[in-house]
Short mmCIF file of C-alpha atoms and ligand atoms in Angstrom, two decimals:
data_model
loop_
_atom_site.label_atom_id
_atom_site.label_comp_id
_atom_site.label_asym_id
_atom_site.label_seq_id
_atom_site.Cartn_x
_atom_site.Cartn_y
_atom_site.Cartn_z
CA UNK A 1 182.42 49.24 47.22
CA UNK A 2 186.12 49.60 46.47
CA UNK A 3 189.02 47.94 48.27
CA UNK A 4 191.15 49.39 51.03
CA UNK A 5 194.14 49.68 48.68
CA UNK A 6 192.09 51.35 45.95
CA UNK A 7 190.72 53.86 48.45
CA UNK A 8 194.21 54.74 49.69
CA UNK A 9 195.42 55.22 46.10
CA UNK A 10 192.44 57.40 45.19
CA UNK A 11 193.15 59.63 48.18
CA UNK A 12 196.90 59.91 47.60
CA UNK A 13 196.57 60.81 43.90
CA UNK A 14 194.78 63.97 45.02
CA UNK A 15 197.63 65.17 47.23
CA UNK A 16 199.35 68.27 45.82
CA UNK A 17 202.82 69.47 46.90
CA UNK A 18 202.76 71.51 50.08
CA UNK A 19 203.23 75.23 50.45
CA UNK A 20 206.27 76.34 52.37
CA UNK A 21 207.36 78.94 54.87
CA UNK A 22 210.60 79.92 56.58
CA UNK A 23 210.75 79.43 60.32
CA UNK A 24 213.30 80.09 63.04
CA UNK A 25 214.85 76.78 64.09
CA UNK A 26 213.14 76.66 67.48
CA UNK A 27 209.72 76.95 65.88
CA UNK A 28 210.44 74.18 63.40
CA UNK A 29 210.19 71.23 65.79
CA UNK A 30 207.64 68.78 64.38
CA UNK A 31 207.79 70.39 60.93
CA UNK A 32 209.01 68.85 57.70
CA UNK A 33 211.95 70.14 55.63
CA UNK A 34 210.81 71.77 52.37
CA UNK A 35 214.28 71.56 50.83
CA UNK A 36 217.37 69.49 51.52
CA UNK A 37 219.70 71.04 54.06
CA UNK A 38 223.33 71.41 52.92
CA UNK A 39 225.81 72.16 55.66
CA UNK A 40 227.55 75.54 55.42
CA UNK A 41 230.15 74.36 57.93
CA UNK A 42 232.19 71.39 59.09
CA UNK A 43 231.47 69.77 62.43
CA UNK A 44 233.63 69.78 64.40
CA UNK A 45 235.29 72.77 62.80
CA UNK A 46 238.70 72.04 64.40
CA UNK A 47 240.66 69.00 65.58
CA UNK A 48 240.01 68.60 69.28
CA UNK A 49 240.62 66.31 72.19
CA UNK A 50 238.22 63.48 72.98
CA UNK A 51 239.70 63.10 76.48
CA UNK A 52 241.05 65.02 79.42
CA UNK A 53 244.79 64.37 79.24
CA UNK A 54 247.90 65.47 77.37
CA UNK A 55 248.27 66.41 73.72
CA UNK A 56 251.53 65.01 72.36
CA UNK A 57 253.40 64.29 69.17
CA UNK A 58 253.02 60.61 68.35
CA UNK A 59 256.75 60.33 67.59
CA UNK A 60 257.57 61.37 71.17
CA UNK A 61 255.57 58.51 72.71
CA UNK A 62 258.38 55.91 72.60
CA UNK A 63 260.56 57.85 75.04
CA UNK A 64 257.75 59.42 77.01
CA UNK A 65 257.53 56.61 79.56
CA UNK A 66 261.15 56.80 80.66
CA UNK A 67 262.09 60.42 80.10
CA UNK A 68 258.74 62.15 80.37
CA UNK A 69 257.66 65.21 78.37
CA UNK A 70 257.84 68.81 79.53
CA UNK A 71 254.37 70.24 80.21
CA UNK A 72 254.51 73.51 78.31
CA UNK A 73 250.88 74.59 77.98
CA UNK A 74 247.39 74.16 79.33
CA UNK A 75 244.42 74.24 76.95
CA UNK A 76 240.92 74.31 78.45
CA UNK A 77 237.82 73.90 76.26
CA UNK A 78 236.64 77.10 74.63
CA UNK A 79 240.11 78.65 74.31
CA UNK A 80 242.43 78.91 71.32
CA UNK A 81 245.13 76.21 71.10
CA UNK A 82 247.96 78.74 71.51
CA UNK A 83 251.56 78.10 70.46
CA UNK A 84 252.51 75.06 68.35
CA UNK A 85 253.64 72.08 70.41
CA UNK A 86 257.44 71.69 70.39
CA UNK A 87 259.08 68.24 70.13
CA UNK A 88 259.62 66.62 73.54
CA UNK A 89 256.77 68.49 75.19
CA UNK A 90 253.11 67.95 76.06
CA UNK A 91 250.13 70.28 76.51
CA UNK A 92 247.67 69.60 79.28
CA UNK A 93 244.34 69.49 77.41
CA UNK A 94 240.64 69.14 78.29
CA UNK A 95 237.89 67.33 76.40
CA UNK A 96 236.70 69.46 73.49
CA UNK A 97 239.73 71.79 73.58
CA UNK A 98 241.52 72.44 70.26
CA UNK A 99 244.63 70.40 69.54
CA UNK A 100 247.76 72.56 69.28
CA UNK A 101 249.59 72.51 65.98
CA UNK A 102 252.13 69.68 65.89
CA UNK A 103 250.15 67.44 68.27
CA UNK A 104 248.40 64.41 66.77
CA UNK A 105 247.60 62.22 69.77
CA UNK A 106 246.07 62.61 73.23
CA UNK A 107 247.14 60.50 76.20
CA UNK A 108 244.28 60.23 78.65
CA UNK A 109 245.13 61.58 82.09
CA UNK A 110 244.46 58.20 83.78
CA UNK A 111 247.43 56.76 81.85
CA UNK A 112 249.94 59.36 82.97
CA UNK A 113 251.96 60.40 86.00
CA UNK A 114 253.25 63.92 86.69
CA UNK A 115 256.50 64.83 88.37
CA UNK A 116 258.50 68.09 88.41
CA UNK A 117 256.62 69.71 85.58
CA UNK A 118 256.94 66.62 83.40
CA UNK A 119 254.42 64.00 82.37
CA UNK A 120 255.36 60.31 82.17
CA UNK A 121 253.21 58.15 79.96
CA UNK A 122 252.32 54.87 81.69
CA UNK A 123 250.27 53.44 78.87
CA UNK A 124 250.88 54.83 75.39
CA UNK A 125 247.91 55.04 73.02
CA UNK A 126 248.32 54.34 69.31
CA UNK A 127 249.38 57.42 67.37
CA UNK A 128 246.31 59.48 66.41
CA UNK A 129 244.09 58.21 69.24
CA UNK A 130 241.70 60.28 71.35
CA UNK A 131 241.43 63.01 68.75
CA UNK A 132 238.16 64.15 67.21
CA UNK A 133 239.09 65.31 63.76
CA UNK A 134 237.65 68.34 62.03
CA UNK A 135 234.62 67.40 59.84
CA UNK A 136 234.40 63.84 61.19
CA UNK A 137 230.65 64.34 61.89
CA UNK A 138 229.71 66.69 59.03
CA UNK A 139 231.77 68.00 56.13
CA UNK A 140 231.07 71.41 54.66
CA UNK A 141 228.71 70.82 51.70
CA UNK A 142 227.31 67.56 53.08
CA UNK A 143 223.55 67.08 52.70
CA UNK A 144 222.64 66.61 56.35
CA UNK A 145 218.86 66.30 55.85
CA UNK A 146 216.87 65.38 52.74
CA UNK A 147 213.69 67.16 51.71
CA UNK A 148 210.67 65.72 53.50
CA UNK A 149 212.47 64.98 56.78
CA UNK A 150 210.59 65.37 60.04
CA UNK A 151 212.40 67.72 62.42
CA UNK A 152 212.70 65.99 65.78
CA UNK A 153 215.01 66.86 68.68
CA UNK A 154 218.07 65.21 67.04
CA UNK A 155 217.51 67.10 63.77
CA UNK A 156 217.15 70.39 65.67
CA UNK A 157 220.46 69.61 67.43
CA UNK A 158 222.22 68.79 64.17
CA UNK A 159 220.94 71.98 62.52
CA UNK A 160 222.11 74.01 65.51
CA UNK A 161 225.57 72.43 65.28
CA UNK A 162 225.99 73.50 61.65
CA UNK A 163 224.85 77.03 62.45
CA UNK A 164 221.41 77.01 60.81
CA UNK A 165 219.14 79.60 62.40
CA UNK A 166 216.10 79.35 60.16
CA UNK A 167 214.96 77.07 57.37
CA UNK A 168 212.23 76.31 54.83
CA UNK A 169 209.57 73.92 56.11
CA UNK A 170 206.27 72.70 54.74
CA UNK A 171 203.24 74.68 55.75
CA UNK A 172 200.97 72.80 58.13
CA UNK A 173 197.80 71.70 56.33
CA UNK A 174 194.72 73.17 58.01
CA UNK A 175 192.06 70.59 58.71
CA UNK A 176 188.45 71.59 59.38
CA UNK A 177 186.65 69.19 61.70
CA UNK A 178 182.86 68.94 61.83
CA UNK A 179 180.80 66.45 63.85
CA UNK A 180 177.34 65.79 62.48
CA UNK A 181 174.43 64.49 64.50
CA UNK A 182 171.48 66.02 66.35
CA UNK A 183 172.23 63.72 69.30
CA UNK A 184 175.60 65.33 69.93
CA UNK A 185 176.40 67.60 72.86
CA UNK A 186 179.73 69.40 73.40
CA UNK A 187 181.86 68.21 76.32
CA UNK A 188 181.03 69.93 79.59
CA UNK A 189 177.29 70.14 78.97
CA UNK A 190 174.87 67.70 80.62
CA UNK A 191 173.21 65.05 78.47
CA UNK A 192 169.45 65.03 77.85
CA UNK A 193 167.55 61.89 76.88
CA UNK A 194 169.05 60.23 73.80
CA UNK A 195 172.02 62.57 73.72
CA UNK A 196 175.73 61.68 73.72
CA UNK A 197 178.90 63.70 73.97
CA UNK A 198 180.68 64.55 70.76
CA UNK A 199 183.91 62.59 71.01
CA UNK A 200 184.79 62.31 67.31
CA UNK A 201 185.80 65.95 67.00
CA UNK A 202 188.35 65.46 69.73
CA UNK A 203 189.81 62.17 68.60
CA UNK A 204 190.18 63.80 65.17
CA UNK A 205 191.69 66.91 66.75
CA UNK A 206 194.32 64.73 68.45
CA UNK A 207 194.98 62.65 65.35
CA UNK A 208 195.36 65.76 63.18
CA UNK A 209 197.79 67.39 65.61
CA UNK A 210 199.79 64.16 65.95
CA UNK A 211 200.08 64.09 62.15
CA UNK A 212 201.69 67.55 62.18
CA UNK A 213 198.64 69.33 60.78
CA UNK A 214 196.54 72.12 62.26
CA UNK A 215 193.02 71.22 63.41
CA UNK A 216 190.26 73.79 63.05
CA UNK A 217 187.35 72.72 65.25
CA UNK A 218 184.09 73.90 63.72
CA UNK A 219 181.74 72.18 66.17
CA UNK A 220 178.54 70.24 65.70
CA UNK A 221 176.22 70.26 62.70
CA UNK A 222 172.75 69.00 63.62
CA UNK A 223 171.07 66.63 61.15
CA UNK A 224 169.56 69.40 59.09
CA UNK A 225 170.57 70.04 55.46
CA UNK A 226 170.69 73.83 55.72
CA UNK A 227 172.83 73.87 58.82
CA UNK A 228 175.09 71.08 57.51
CA UNK A 229 175.50 73.06 54.29
CA UNK A 230 176.44 76.26 56.12
CA UNK A 231 179.12 74.47 58.13
CA UNK A 232 180.63 72.41 55.31
CA UNK A 233 180.70 75.51 53.16
CA UNK A 234 182.79 77.24 55.83
CA UNK A 235 184.97 74.12 56.21
CA UNK A 236 185.83 74.24 52.49
CA UNK A 237 188.04 77.28 53.20
CA UNK A 238 190.60 74.89 54.70
CA UNK A 239 193.02 72.46 53.01
CA UNK A 240 191.27 69.37 54.31
CA UNK A 241 187.77 68.75 55.63
CA UNK A 242 186.81 65.91 57.96
CA UNK A 243 183.16 65.41 58.79
CA UNK A 244 182.08 62.55 61.02
CA UNK A 245 178.72 60.82 60.84
CA UNK A 246 175.86 61.36 58.45
CA UNK A 247 177.45 59.48 55.53
CA UNK A 248 175.51 56.25 55.91
CA UNK A 249 172.17 55.37 54.34
CA UNK A 250 169.96 56.71 57.17
CA UNK A 251 167.12 59.16 56.57
CA UNK A 252 169.10 61.88 58.35
CA UNK A 253 172.44 61.35 56.59
CA UNK A 254 172.83 64.61 54.67
CA UNK A 255 176.59 64.96 54.29
CA UNK A 256 176.99 63.53 50.78
CA UNK A 257 173.98 65.34 49.39
CA UNK A 258 175.19 68.66 50.79
CA UNK A 259 178.73 68.13 49.47
CA UNK A 260 177.34 67.35 46.01
CA UNK A 261 175.43 70.64 46.10
CA UNK A 262 178.61 72.45 47.14
CA UNK A 263 180.52 71.09 44.14
CA UNK A 264 182.59 68.47 45.91
CA UNK A 265 183.58 65.90 43.27
CA UNK A 266 182.96 62.46 44.69
CA UNK A 267 185.91 60.08 44.27
CA UNK A 268 184.39 57.21 46.22
CA UNK A 269 181.80 56.27 48.80
CA UNK A 270 182.03 52.87 50.41
CA UNK A 271 185.15 50.84 51.16
CA UNK A 272 185.15 47.10 51.82
CA UNK A 273 186.44 47.35 55.37
CA UNK A 274 184.96 46.77 58.77
CA UNK A 275 184.77 49.18 60.45
CA UNK A 276 184.76 52.10 58.05
CA UNK A 277 182.49 50.98 55.22
CA UNK A 278 180.53 54.20 54.53
CA UNK A 279 183.67 56.33 54.14
CA UNK A 280 183.16 59.13 51.61
CA UNK A 281 185.94 60.99 49.83
CA UNK A 282 185.84 63.83 47.35
CA UNK A 283 187.74 66.92 46.27
CA UNK A 284 186.97 70.52 45.61
CA UNK A 285 189.56 72.89 44.15
CA UNK A 286 192.47 70.86 45.50
CA UNK A 287 190.90 70.43 48.92
CA UNK A 288 190.47 66.93 50.27
CA UNK A 289 187.04 66.23 51.74
CA UNK A 290 186.65 63.18 53.96
CA UNK A 291 183.37 61.96 55.40
CA UNK A 292 184.20 59.39 58.07
CA UNK A 293 181.48 57.25 59.66
CA UNK A 294 180.05 58.40 62.97
CA UNK A 295 180.94 55.41 65.08
CA UNK A 296 183.97 56.52 67.10
CA UNK A 297 186.21 53.55 66.25
CA UNK A 298 185.22 53.64 62.59
CA UNK A 299 186.09 57.35 62.55
CA UNK A 300 189.50 56.81 64.14
CA UNK A 301 190.39 53.79 62.01
CA UNK A 302 189.40 55.66 58.84
CA UNK A 303 191.71 58.47 59.88
CA UNK A 304 194.58 56.03 60.43
CA UNK A 305 194.10 54.24 57.12
CA UNK A 306 193.48 57.14 54.72
CA UNK A 307 193.69 60.59 56.28
CA UNK A 308 196.95 60.29 58.17
CA UNK A 309 199.01 59.22 55.12
CA UNK A 310 197.38 62.05 53.16
CA UNK A 311 198.22 64.65 55.83
CA UNK A 312 201.84 63.49 55.95
CA UNK A 313 202.07 63.47 52.14
CA UNK A 314 200.60 67.00 52.14
CA UNK A 315 203.65 68.04 54.17
CA UNK A 316 206.03 66.36 51.73
CA UNK A 317 206.88 63.53 54.13
CA UNK A 318 208.27 60.37 52.52
CA UNK A 319 207.65 58.12 55.50
CA UNK A 320 203.87 58.39 55.42
CA UNK A 321 203.08 54.82 56.53
CA UNK A 322 202.80 53.23 59.92
CA UNK A 323 205.35 50.56 60.73
CA UNK A 324 203.95 47.06 60.39
CA UNK A 325 204.93 43.56 61.36
CA UNK A 326 203.69 40.01 61.28
CA UNK A 327 202.43 38.73 64.62
CA UNK A 328 201.12 35.39 65.72
CA UNK A 329 197.57 35.19 67.10
CA UNK A 330 197.44 34.30 70.77
CA UNK A 331 193.79 33.33 70.40
CA UNK A 332 191.55 31.85 67.70
CA UNK A 333 190.87 34.38 64.93
CA UNK A 334 187.25 34.91 63.93
CA UNK A 335 186.16 34.49 60.33
CA UNK A 336 185.44 37.54 58.17
CA UNK A 337 182.78 38.00 55.51
CA UNK A 338 183.04 40.16 52.42
CA UNK A 339 185.12 42.93 54.01
CA UNK A 340 188.67 43.31 55.34
CA UNK A 341 188.41 43.51 59.12
CA UNK A 342 190.54 45.89 61.10
CA UNK A 343 190.66 44.75 64.72
CA UNK A 344 192.45 46.46 67.55
CA UNK A 345 195.16 44.50 69.30
CA UNK A 346 197.80 44.41 71.99
CA UNK A 347 201.26 43.18 71.12
CA UNK A 348 203.62 41.17 73.28
CA UNK A 349 207.12 40.04 72.44
CA UNK A 350 207.40 36.34 71.84
CA UNK A 351 210.18 34.37 73.53
CA UNK A 352 211.36 33.33 70.06
CA UNK A 353 212.02 36.96 69.10
CA UNK A 354 208.76 37.50 67.20
CA UNK A 355 205.50 39.17 68.22
CA UNK A 356 202.19 37.82 69.47
CA UNK A 357 198.88 39.66 69.56
CA UNK A 358 195.58 39.52 71.37
CA UNK A 359 192.54 41.59 70.42
CA UNK A 360 191.49 44.32 72.86
CA UNK A 361 188.20 42.87 74.07
CA UNK A 362 184.89 43.70 72.36
CA UNK A 363 185.44 45.04 68.85
CA UNK A 364 182.19 46.95 68.21
CA UNK A 365 182.77 50.07 66.12
CA UNK A 366 181.43 52.23 68.95
CA UNK A 367 183.72 50.76 71.61
CA UNK A 368 186.41 53.39 71.95
CA UNK A 369 188.18 51.47 74.70
CA UNK A 370 189.28 49.01 72.02
CA UNK A 371 191.39 51.89 70.62
CA UNK A 372 192.56 53.13 74.00
CA UNK A 373 194.08 49.74 74.77
CA UNK A 374 195.50 49.09 71.33
CA UNK A 375 199.12 48.96 70.16
CA UNK A 376 198.10 48.22 66.63
CA UNK A 377 195.50 47.15 64.09
CA UNK A 378 195.25 43.51 62.97
CA UNK A 379 194.20 43.47 59.35
CA UNK A 380 192.33 40.26 58.51
CA UNK A 381 191.55 39.70 54.80
CA UNK A 382 187.96 39.37 53.55
CA UNK A 383 186.56 35.82 53.32
CA UNK A 384 189.01 34.59 55.92
CA UNK A 385 187.66 31.27 57.19
CA UNK A 386 188.83 31.93 60.74
CA UNK A 387 191.66 30.05 62.31
CA UNK A 388 193.23 28.70 65.46
CA UNK A 389 195.71 30.49 67.67
CA UNK A 390 199.25 30.41 66.33
CA UNK A 391 198.61 31.79 62.85
CA UNK A 392 200.50 34.84 61.58
CA UNK A 393 198.64 38.08 60.75
CA UNK A 394 199.47 41.55 59.54
CA UNK A 395 199.58 44.09 62.38
CA UNK A 396 199.90 47.80 61.59
CA UNK A 397 201.21 49.82 64.54
CA UNK A 398 199.49 52.96 65.85
CA UNK A 399 202.78 54.80 66.47
CA UNK A 400 205.71 55.81 64.30
CA UNK A 401 206.26 56.34 60.57
CA UNK A 402 208.03 54.39 57.86
CA UNK A 403 208.51 54.63 54.12
CA UNK A 404 207.15 51.17 53.36
CA UNK A 405 203.42 50.77 52.79
CA UNK A 406 201.81 47.97 54.81
CA UNK A 407 200.94 44.99 52.59
CA UNK A 408 197.17 45.36 52.99
CA UNK A 409 195.17 42.47 51.56
CA UNK A 410 193.93 42.99 47.99
P1 AMP B 1 176.09 58.01 61.92
O1 AMP B 1 177.29 57.62 61.10
O2 AMP B 1 175.80 59.46 61.89
O3 AMP B 1 174.92 57.16 61.60
O4 AMP B 1 176.49 57.67 63.42
C1 AMP B 1 176.78 56.35 63.80
C2 AMP B 1 176.91 56.25 65.30
O5 AMP B 1 177.99 57.03 65.76
C3 AMP B 1 175.71 56.75 66.07
O6 AMP B 1 175.49 55.91 67.18
C4 AMP B 1 176.11 58.11 66.52
O7 AMP B 1 175.44 58.54 67.69
C5 AMP B 1 177.58 57.94 66.77
N1 AMP B 1 178.28 59.21 66.58
C6 AMP B 1 178.14 60.01 65.50
N2 AMP B 1 178.89 61.11 65.64
C7 AMP B 1 179.51 61.01 66.83
C8 AMP B 1 180.43 61.85 67.54
N3 AMP B 1 180.83 63.02 67.02
N4 AMP B 1 180.87 61.44 68.73
C9 AMP B 1 180.46 60.26 69.24
N5 AMP B 1 179.61 59.43 68.63
C10 AMP B 1 179.12 59.78 67.44
MG1 MG B 2 174.39 60.66 62.50
#
């Protein structure tokens, strides 16, 4: 058996740079930039007003309270600024409208009074106030996004504002998903004696999609070498293969044997974690082939620990890790044996600004509700003697992405 950290490293060394494609901006949500994005334009592209009010020359402000300024123009948003502003005058201006030449300051309308076509300034702003200057958000030539950035709603907005209509993004890795087990029945069909519904294919489907990759559901392989071989052979057309079940030491566990026959080069089998011990990983012609254990929690936890970082790295993401924190146990922590234990937990904010955790009830590797309830995974080192409530532990969250790898125990 190898360690959790060794297993992660062995997986990540096999990740090759992603392919790319060009997509229209509106199809790029959730994708990852394949090249840095340099702005072809400044934002804003012109000086404009940050307020509804009057555009003035700062030098006129001293006399503007007593004498007032002649209102000589009106500039709504979306129109050209018109004539340059003459000394001693003011242009009525709306938020977002371009500043006329000569003006350098905007007096907000609430601080003015109008009489006989003149505006009297009741409260003068400092010279230069209430103006949004050209290029104050983005300068032409600025790198607005690095390579490997996830395109979320804010990024899509930023790209729209600089006039980008299409861009190069990483291709989504295609991930074949196979459930193995003669006891498995697809959802929607009634269960016979000894049968269970195949849930692993669908947790994997969700995890793959959430990682920005494209799941390819290939269905159920019964515990039969020929049938398992036919399905894995088909799965090897895709970038990544995930099988669940059939990688343990049972008489009907055919996955490893079949993969050997198909030329999958084994990188490891067996990781010192609980759950997730019989995880198998190999490669064939650049494709990553994962055999996760059949128990539903073991399958999901294995995905979180090894497959998700690999799928993000396959898209060129830099922030491939889950955020992590140190939380204090709200309950006694059970001892571990020779494996790192990954328990599911709920987090609550401590009064003293830290975090506390409780485990999500029974932690059996088949108890999927422990995942449903969980905010994160508590990672307890091997040979931990157990301890009272109040001790700090590593908790890896089940949402979000960061660039810093969690400090998993050695
Ligand atoms: P295995 O790793 O094949 O020995 O399976 C371990 C346990 O996980 C057994 O109780 C299986 O019935 C269960 N299991 C295997 N595959 C699935 C699946 N796709 N969905 C739900 N449970 C499964
Ligand atoms: Mg099985």
